[in-house]
Short mmCIF file of C-alpha atoms in Angstrom, two decimals:
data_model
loop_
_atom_site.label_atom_id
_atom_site.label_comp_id
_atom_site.label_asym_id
_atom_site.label_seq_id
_atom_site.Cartn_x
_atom_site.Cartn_y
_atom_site.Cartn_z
CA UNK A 1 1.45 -3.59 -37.92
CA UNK A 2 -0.74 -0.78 -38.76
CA UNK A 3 -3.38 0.51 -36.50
CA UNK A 4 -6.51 -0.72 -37.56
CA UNK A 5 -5.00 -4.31 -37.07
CA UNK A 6 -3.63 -3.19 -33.64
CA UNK A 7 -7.21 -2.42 -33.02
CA UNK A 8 -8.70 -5.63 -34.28
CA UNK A 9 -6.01 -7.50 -32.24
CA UNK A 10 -6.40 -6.04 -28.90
CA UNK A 11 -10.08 -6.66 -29.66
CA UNK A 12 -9.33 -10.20 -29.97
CA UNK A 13 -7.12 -10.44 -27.04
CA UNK A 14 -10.04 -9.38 -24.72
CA UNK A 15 -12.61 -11.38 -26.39
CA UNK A 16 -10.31 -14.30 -25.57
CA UNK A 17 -9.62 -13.46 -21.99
CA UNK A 18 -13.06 -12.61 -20.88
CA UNK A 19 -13.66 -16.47 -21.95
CA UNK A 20 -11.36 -18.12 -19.59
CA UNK A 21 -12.63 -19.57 -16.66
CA UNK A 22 -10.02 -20.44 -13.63
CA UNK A 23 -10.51 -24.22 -12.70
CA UNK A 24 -10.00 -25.26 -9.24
CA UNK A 25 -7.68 -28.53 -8.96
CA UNK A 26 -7.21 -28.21 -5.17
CA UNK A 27 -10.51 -30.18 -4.12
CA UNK A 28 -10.27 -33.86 -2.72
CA UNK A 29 -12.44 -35.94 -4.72
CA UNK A 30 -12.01 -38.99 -2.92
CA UNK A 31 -15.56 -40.94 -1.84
CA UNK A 32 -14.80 -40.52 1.59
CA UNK A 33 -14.41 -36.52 1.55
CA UNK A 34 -16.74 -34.46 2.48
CA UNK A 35 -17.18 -30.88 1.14
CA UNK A 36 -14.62 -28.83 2.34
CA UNK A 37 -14.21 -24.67 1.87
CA UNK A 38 -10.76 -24.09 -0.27
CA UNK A 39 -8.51 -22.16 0.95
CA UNK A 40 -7.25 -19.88 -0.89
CA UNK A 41 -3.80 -19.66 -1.56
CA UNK A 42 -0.85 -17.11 -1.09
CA UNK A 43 -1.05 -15.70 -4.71
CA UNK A 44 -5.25 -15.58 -4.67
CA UNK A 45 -4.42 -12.49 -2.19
CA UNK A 46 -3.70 -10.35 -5.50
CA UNK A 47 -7.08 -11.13 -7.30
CA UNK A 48 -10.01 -9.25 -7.44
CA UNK A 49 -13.14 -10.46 -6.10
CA UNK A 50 -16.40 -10.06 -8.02
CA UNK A 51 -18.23 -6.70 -6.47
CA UNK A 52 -14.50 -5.09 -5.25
CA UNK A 53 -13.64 -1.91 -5.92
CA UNK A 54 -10.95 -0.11 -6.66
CA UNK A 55 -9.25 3.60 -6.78
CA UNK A 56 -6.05 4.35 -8.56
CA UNK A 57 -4.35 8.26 -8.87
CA UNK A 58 -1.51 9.42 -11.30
CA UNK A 59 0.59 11.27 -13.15
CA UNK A 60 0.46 11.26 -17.04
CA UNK A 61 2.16 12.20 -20.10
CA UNK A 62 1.39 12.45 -23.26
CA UNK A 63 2.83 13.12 -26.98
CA UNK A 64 1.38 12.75 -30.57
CA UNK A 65 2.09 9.41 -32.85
CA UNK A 66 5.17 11.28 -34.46
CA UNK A 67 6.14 12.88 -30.56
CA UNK A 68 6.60 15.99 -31.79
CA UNK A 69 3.82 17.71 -29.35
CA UNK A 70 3.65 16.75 -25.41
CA UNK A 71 1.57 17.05 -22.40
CA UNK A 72 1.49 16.25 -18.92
CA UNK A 73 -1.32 15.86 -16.57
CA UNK A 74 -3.08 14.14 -13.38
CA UNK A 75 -5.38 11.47 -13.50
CA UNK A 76 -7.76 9.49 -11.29
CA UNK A 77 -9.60 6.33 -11.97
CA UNK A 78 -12.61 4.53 -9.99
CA UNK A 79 -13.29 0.51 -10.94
CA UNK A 80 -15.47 -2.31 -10.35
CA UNK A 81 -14.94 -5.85 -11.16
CA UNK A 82 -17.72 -7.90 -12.32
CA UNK A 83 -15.33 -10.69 -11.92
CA UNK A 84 -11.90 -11.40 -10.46
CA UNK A 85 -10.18 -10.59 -14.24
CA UNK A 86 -12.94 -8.06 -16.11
CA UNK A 87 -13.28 -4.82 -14.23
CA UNK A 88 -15.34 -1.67 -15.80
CA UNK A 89 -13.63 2.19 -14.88
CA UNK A 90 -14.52 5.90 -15.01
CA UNK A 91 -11.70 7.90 -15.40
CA UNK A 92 -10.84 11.50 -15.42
CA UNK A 93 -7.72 13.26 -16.40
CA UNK A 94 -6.49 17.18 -16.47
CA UNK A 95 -3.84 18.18 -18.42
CA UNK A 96 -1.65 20.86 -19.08
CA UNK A 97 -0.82 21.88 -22.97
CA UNK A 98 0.87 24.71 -24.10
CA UNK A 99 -0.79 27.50 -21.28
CA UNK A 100 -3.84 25.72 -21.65
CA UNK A 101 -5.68 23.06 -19.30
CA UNK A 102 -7.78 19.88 -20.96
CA UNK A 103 -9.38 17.06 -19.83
CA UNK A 104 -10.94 14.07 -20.61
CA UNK A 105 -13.63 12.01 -19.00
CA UNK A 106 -13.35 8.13 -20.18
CA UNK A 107 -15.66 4.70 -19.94
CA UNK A 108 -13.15 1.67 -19.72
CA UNK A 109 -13.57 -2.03 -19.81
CA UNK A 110 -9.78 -3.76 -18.80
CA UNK A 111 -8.94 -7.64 -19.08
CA UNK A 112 -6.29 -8.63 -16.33
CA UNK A 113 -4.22 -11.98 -16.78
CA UNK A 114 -2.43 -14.26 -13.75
CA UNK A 115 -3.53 -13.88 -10.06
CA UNK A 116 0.13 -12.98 -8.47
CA UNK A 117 1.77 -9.78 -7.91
CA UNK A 118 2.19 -8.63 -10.94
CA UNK A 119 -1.45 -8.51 -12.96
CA UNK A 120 -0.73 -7.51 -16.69
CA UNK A 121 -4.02 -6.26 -18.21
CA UNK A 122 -5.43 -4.51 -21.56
CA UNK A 123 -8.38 -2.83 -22.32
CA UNK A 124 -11.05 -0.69 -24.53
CA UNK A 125 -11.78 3.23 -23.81
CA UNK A 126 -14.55 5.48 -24.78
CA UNK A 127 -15.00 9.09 -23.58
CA UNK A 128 -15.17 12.88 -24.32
CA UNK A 129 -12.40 15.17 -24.84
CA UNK A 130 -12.30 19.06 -23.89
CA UNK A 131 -10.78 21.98 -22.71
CA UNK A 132 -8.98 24.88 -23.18
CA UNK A 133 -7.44 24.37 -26.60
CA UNK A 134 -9.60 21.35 -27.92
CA UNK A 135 -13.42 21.31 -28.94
CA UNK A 136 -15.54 18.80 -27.19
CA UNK A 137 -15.45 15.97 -29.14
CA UNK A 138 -15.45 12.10 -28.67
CA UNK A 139 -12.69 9.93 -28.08
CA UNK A 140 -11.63 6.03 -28.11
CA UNK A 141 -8.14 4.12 -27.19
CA UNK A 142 -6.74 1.05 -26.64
CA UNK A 143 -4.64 0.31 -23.31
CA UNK A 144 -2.36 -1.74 -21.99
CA UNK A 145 -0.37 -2.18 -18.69
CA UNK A 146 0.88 -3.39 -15.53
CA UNK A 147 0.12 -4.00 -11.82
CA UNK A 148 2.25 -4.61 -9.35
CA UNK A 149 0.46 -5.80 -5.75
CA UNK A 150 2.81 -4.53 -3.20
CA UNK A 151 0.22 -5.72 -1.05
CA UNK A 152 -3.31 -7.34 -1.66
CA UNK A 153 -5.47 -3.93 -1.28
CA UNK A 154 -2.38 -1.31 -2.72
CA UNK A 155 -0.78 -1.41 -6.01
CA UNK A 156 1.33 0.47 -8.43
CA UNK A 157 0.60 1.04 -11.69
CA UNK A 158 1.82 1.91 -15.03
CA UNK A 159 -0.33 2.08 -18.09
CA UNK A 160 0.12 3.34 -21.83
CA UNK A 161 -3.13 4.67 -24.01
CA UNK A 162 -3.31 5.19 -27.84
CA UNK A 163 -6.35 7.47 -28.03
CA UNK A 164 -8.05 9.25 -31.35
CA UNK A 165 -10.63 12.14 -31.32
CA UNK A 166 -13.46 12.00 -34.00
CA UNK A 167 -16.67 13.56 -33.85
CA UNK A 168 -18.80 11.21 -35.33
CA UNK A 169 -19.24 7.55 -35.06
CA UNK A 170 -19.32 7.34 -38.96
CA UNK A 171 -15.59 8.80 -38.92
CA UNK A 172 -14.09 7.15 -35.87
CA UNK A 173 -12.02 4.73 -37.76
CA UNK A 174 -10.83 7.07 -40.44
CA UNK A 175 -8.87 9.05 -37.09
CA UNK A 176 -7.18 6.17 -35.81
CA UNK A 177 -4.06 7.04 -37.16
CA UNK A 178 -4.38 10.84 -36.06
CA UNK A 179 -3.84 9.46 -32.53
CA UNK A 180 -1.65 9.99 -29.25
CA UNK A 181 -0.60 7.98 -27.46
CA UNK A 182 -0.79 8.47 -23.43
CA UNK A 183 1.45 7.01 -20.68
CA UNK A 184 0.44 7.39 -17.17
CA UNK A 185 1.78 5.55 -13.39
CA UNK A 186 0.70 5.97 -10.02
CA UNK A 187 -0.73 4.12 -7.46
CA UNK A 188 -4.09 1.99 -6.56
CA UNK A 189 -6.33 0.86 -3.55
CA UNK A 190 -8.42 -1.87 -3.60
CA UNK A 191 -11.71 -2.40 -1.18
#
């Protein structure tokens, strides 16, 4: 598949998932019952709420479509879920190439799927690129990864990015395939 599908895929995939709506079947309906709270169950302990937040720090590494370059870096991440499955990120990154330290400063907007320990998710990127040894310049990616709930507020974490610089809107698909693709894990907090 080449990239610009890829792109128009994951678009669809999170276009479909912010749709879905979890339905409650748990509620007697009977005439005689009155309105009762749910309780929630055993696996609801790994959802997000609406208005949580949530912290994440790692380690990444990086290499060009081709991996024949590399990097490696830290990175930290502050979210917010507008609901228990869409959640909206900052994230920052350093990273170390060749003698010379870069960073990276991104928007995201991630889609998570299932409400048990392990929360698969993908996502959108925007951001700016800089540093040592590249120009300031914009930068998008796609994502895609994993959490696993070791318990309801802490969580590992393993994610993989395919980001491409460009400088102007007009040219941001024409770098698509001039890409890298990032792999980070680390760990999360939720509150």
């Amino acid at each position: 598949m080449n990239k610009p599908r890829l792109l128009l895929a994951s678009l669809s995939l999170l276009a479909v998932g912010a749709g879905a709506v979890p339905v409650r079947a748990d509620v007697d309906s009977s005439p005689s019952s009155e309105m009762k709270p749910v309780s929630a169950s055993a696996s609801d302990d790994f959802v997000a709420r609406a208005g949580e937040w949530e912290v994440s720090v790692g380690g990444a590494a990086a290499g060009n479509d081709i991996l024949d370059d590399s990097l490696g870096g830290l990175n930290a991440s502050l979210g917010y879920f507008i609901n228990e499955n869409s959640e909206i990120s900052v994230r920052q990154s350093v990273n170390y190439v060749r003698d010379d330290f870069n960073g990276s400063t991104y928007f995201a907007f991630d889609q998570h799927f299932g409400d048990d320990r392990l929360r698969p998710f993908v996502g959108l990127g925007l951001g700016r690129a800089y540093g040592d040894s590249i120009e300031n310049t914009w930068a998008a990616g796609i994502e895609g990864g994993v959490k696993f709930y070791v318990r309801s507020e802490l969580f590992l974490f393993a994610m993989a990015n395919y980001v491409w610089l460009f400088d102007h809107a007009s040219d941001s698909f024409d770098r698509i395939d001039d890409g890298h693709i990032l792999v980070s894990a680390g760990v999360g907090f939720s509150f």
